[in-house]
Amino acid sequence: MSEALIDRLVIFAESGNQQKIVLKGQTHQGWIMEITDEALLISTGYSEKVGKDNWIVFNDLEHAELSYWDNHQDQWVLFHLKEN
């Protein structure tokens, strides 16, 4: 994947207190743990027993809605992979 996309995903991972990815009707809410050349790893849940790690490939992100929790606004803020 392009370096620009990876750079944007790093910004997304560092934005807010948590990240949320809605993909194919499924919501993945948690923390971005790793970004590789092909996918990102989001850890969801609140403990080892309930939490789950999900790899999401970059091609799927084109069809996903990304947002992060902004503590200052106390709301989810949409994140765009392409800079405006």
mmCIF file of C-alpha atoms in Angstrom:
data_model
loop_
_atom_site.group_PDB
_atom_site.id
_atom_site.type_symbol
_atom_site.label_atom_id
_atom_site.label_comp_id
_atom_site.label_asym_id
_atom_site.label_seq_id
_atom_site.Cartn_x
_atom_site.Cartn_y
_atom_site.Cartn_z
ATOM 1 C CA MET A 1 0.000 0.000 0.000
ATOM 2 C CA SER A 2 1.060 3.565 -0.452
ATOM 3 C CA GLU A 3 3.115 5.341 2.145
ATOM 4 C CA ALA A 4 0.550 8.162 2.170
ATOM 5 C CA LEU A 5 -2.207 5.732 3.209
ATOM 6 C CA ILE A 6 -0.061 4.277 5.969
ATOM 7 C CA ASP A 7 0.742 7.803 7.188
ATOM 8 C CA ARG A 8 -2.998 8.618 7.338
ATOM 9 C CA LEU A 9 -3.667 5.395 9.261
ATOM 10 C CA VAL A 10 -0.992 6.327 11.784
ATOM 11 C CA ILE A 11 -2.734 9.691 12.266
ATOM 12 C CA PHE A 12 -6.039 7.832 12.682
ATOM 13 C CA ALA A 13 -4.490 5.466 15.231
ATOM 14 C CA GLU A 14 -3.180 8.428 17.233
ATOM 15 C CA SER A 15 -6.457 10.361 17.082
ATOM 16 C CA GLY A 16 -8.794 10.407 20.039
ATOM 17 C CA ASN A 17 -9.137 7.969 22.890
ATOM 18 C CA GLN A 18 -10.539 5.089 20.785
ATOM 19 C CA GLN A 19 -11.093 4.329 17.137
ATOM 20 C CA LYS A 20 -14.180 2.891 15.483
ATOM 21 C CA ILE A 21 -14.366 1.123 12.123
ATOM 22 C CA VAL A 22 -17.766 0.234 10.666
ATOM 23 C CA LEU A 23 -17.344 -2.311 7.880
ATOM 24 C CA LYS A 24 -19.985 -4.458 6.197
ATOM 25 C CA GLY A 25 -22.508 -3.724 8.954
ATOM 26 C CA GLN A 26 -20.087 -4.716 11.711
ATOM 27 C CA THR A 27 -18.612 -2.251 14.211
ATOM 28 C CA HIS A 28 -15.057 -2.651 15.507
ATOM 29 C CA GLN A 29 -14.445 -0.245 18.376
ATOM 30 C CA GLY A 30 -11.214 -0.144 20.314
ATOM 31 C CA TRP A 31 -7.573 0.665 19.790
ATOM 32 C CA ILE A 32 -5.328 0.349 16.754
ATOM 33 C CA MET A 33 -2.477 -1.874 17.920
ATOM 34 C CA GLU A 34 -0.455 -2.423 14.749
ATOM 35 C CA ILE A 35 -0.217 -1.260 11.147
ATOM 36 C CA THR A 36 1.576 -3.409 8.560
ATOM 37 C CA ASP A 37 2.042 -2.966 4.811
ATOM 38 C CA GLU A 38 -1.281 -4.745 4.172
ATOM 39 C CA ALA A 39 -3.573 -4.384 7.183
ATOM 40 C CA LEU A 40 -4.211 -2.875 10.576
ATOM 41 C CA LEU A 41 -4.934 -4.613 13.852
ATOM 42 C CA ILE A 42 -7.706 -3.245 16.053
ATOM 43 C CA SER A 43 -8.152 -4.602 19.558
ATOM 44 C CA THR A 44 -11.751 -4.468 20.777
ATOM 45 C CA GLY A 45 -13.396 -5.206 24.088
ATOM 46 C CA TYR A 46 -12.340 -4.247 27.566
ATOM 47 C CA SER A 47 -10.436 -7.270 28.852
ATOM 48 C CA GLU A 48 -8.481 -10.265 27.665
ATOM 49 C CA LYS A 49 -11.505 -12.514 28.185
ATOM 50 C CA VAL A 50 -13.962 -10.329 26.265
ATOM 51 C CA GLY A 51 -11.639 -8.467 23.904
ATOM 52 C CA LYS A 52 -10.864 -9.595 20.395
ATOM 53 C CA ASP A 53 -8.165 -8.630 17.919
ATOM 54 C CA ASN A 54 -9.259 -8.072 14.315
ATOM 55 C CA TRP A 55 -7.042 -7.645 11.269
ATOM 56 C CA ILE A 56 -8.615 -5.399 8.629
ATOM 57 C CA VAL A 57 -6.974 -5.268 5.210
ATOM 58 C CA PHE A 58 -6.495 -1.883 3.573
ATOM 59 C CA ASN A 59 -8.725 -2.713 0.587
ATOM 60 C CA ASP A 60 -11.670 -3.167 2.975
ATOM 61 C CA LEU A 61 -11.020 0.240 4.544
ATOM 62 C CA GLU A 62 -12.051 1.913 1.271
ATOM 63 C CA HIS A 63 -15.622 0.804 2.055
ATOM 64 C CA ALA A 64 -15.506 1.458 5.804
ATOM 65 C CA GLU A 65 -16.556 4.383 7.957
ATOM 66 C CA LEU A 66 -13.756 5.471 10.277
ATOM 67 C CA SER A 67 -14.165 7.621 13.358
ATOM 68 C CA TYR A 68 -12.415 8.371 16.628
ATOM 69 C CA TRP A 69 -13.632 9.436 20.067
ATOM 70 C CA ASP A 70 -12.753 13.074 20.752
ATOM 71 C CA ASN A 71 -12.600 13.677 24.514
ATOM 72 C CA HIS A 72 -12.830 17.453 24.106
ATOM 73 C CA GLN A 73 -16.094 17.245 22.161
ATOM 74 C CA ASP A 74 -17.345 14.057 23.875
ATOM 75 C CA GLN A 75 -18.402 12.588 20.546
ATOM 76 C CA TRP A 76 -17.297 10.444 17.628
ATOM 77 C CA VAL A 77 -15.568 12.408 14.858
ATOM 78 C CA LEU A 78 -15.447 11.064 11.305
ATOM 79 C CA PHE A 79 -11.985 10.436 9.910
ATOM 80 C CA HIS A 80 -11.255 10.505 6.183
ATOM 81 C CA LEU A 81 -8.429 8.441 4.738
ATOM 82 C CA LYS A 82 -7.942 11.002 1.984
ATOM 83 C CA GLU A 83 -6.874 14.438 3.162
ATOM 84 C CA ASN A 84 -9.249 17.218 2.170
#
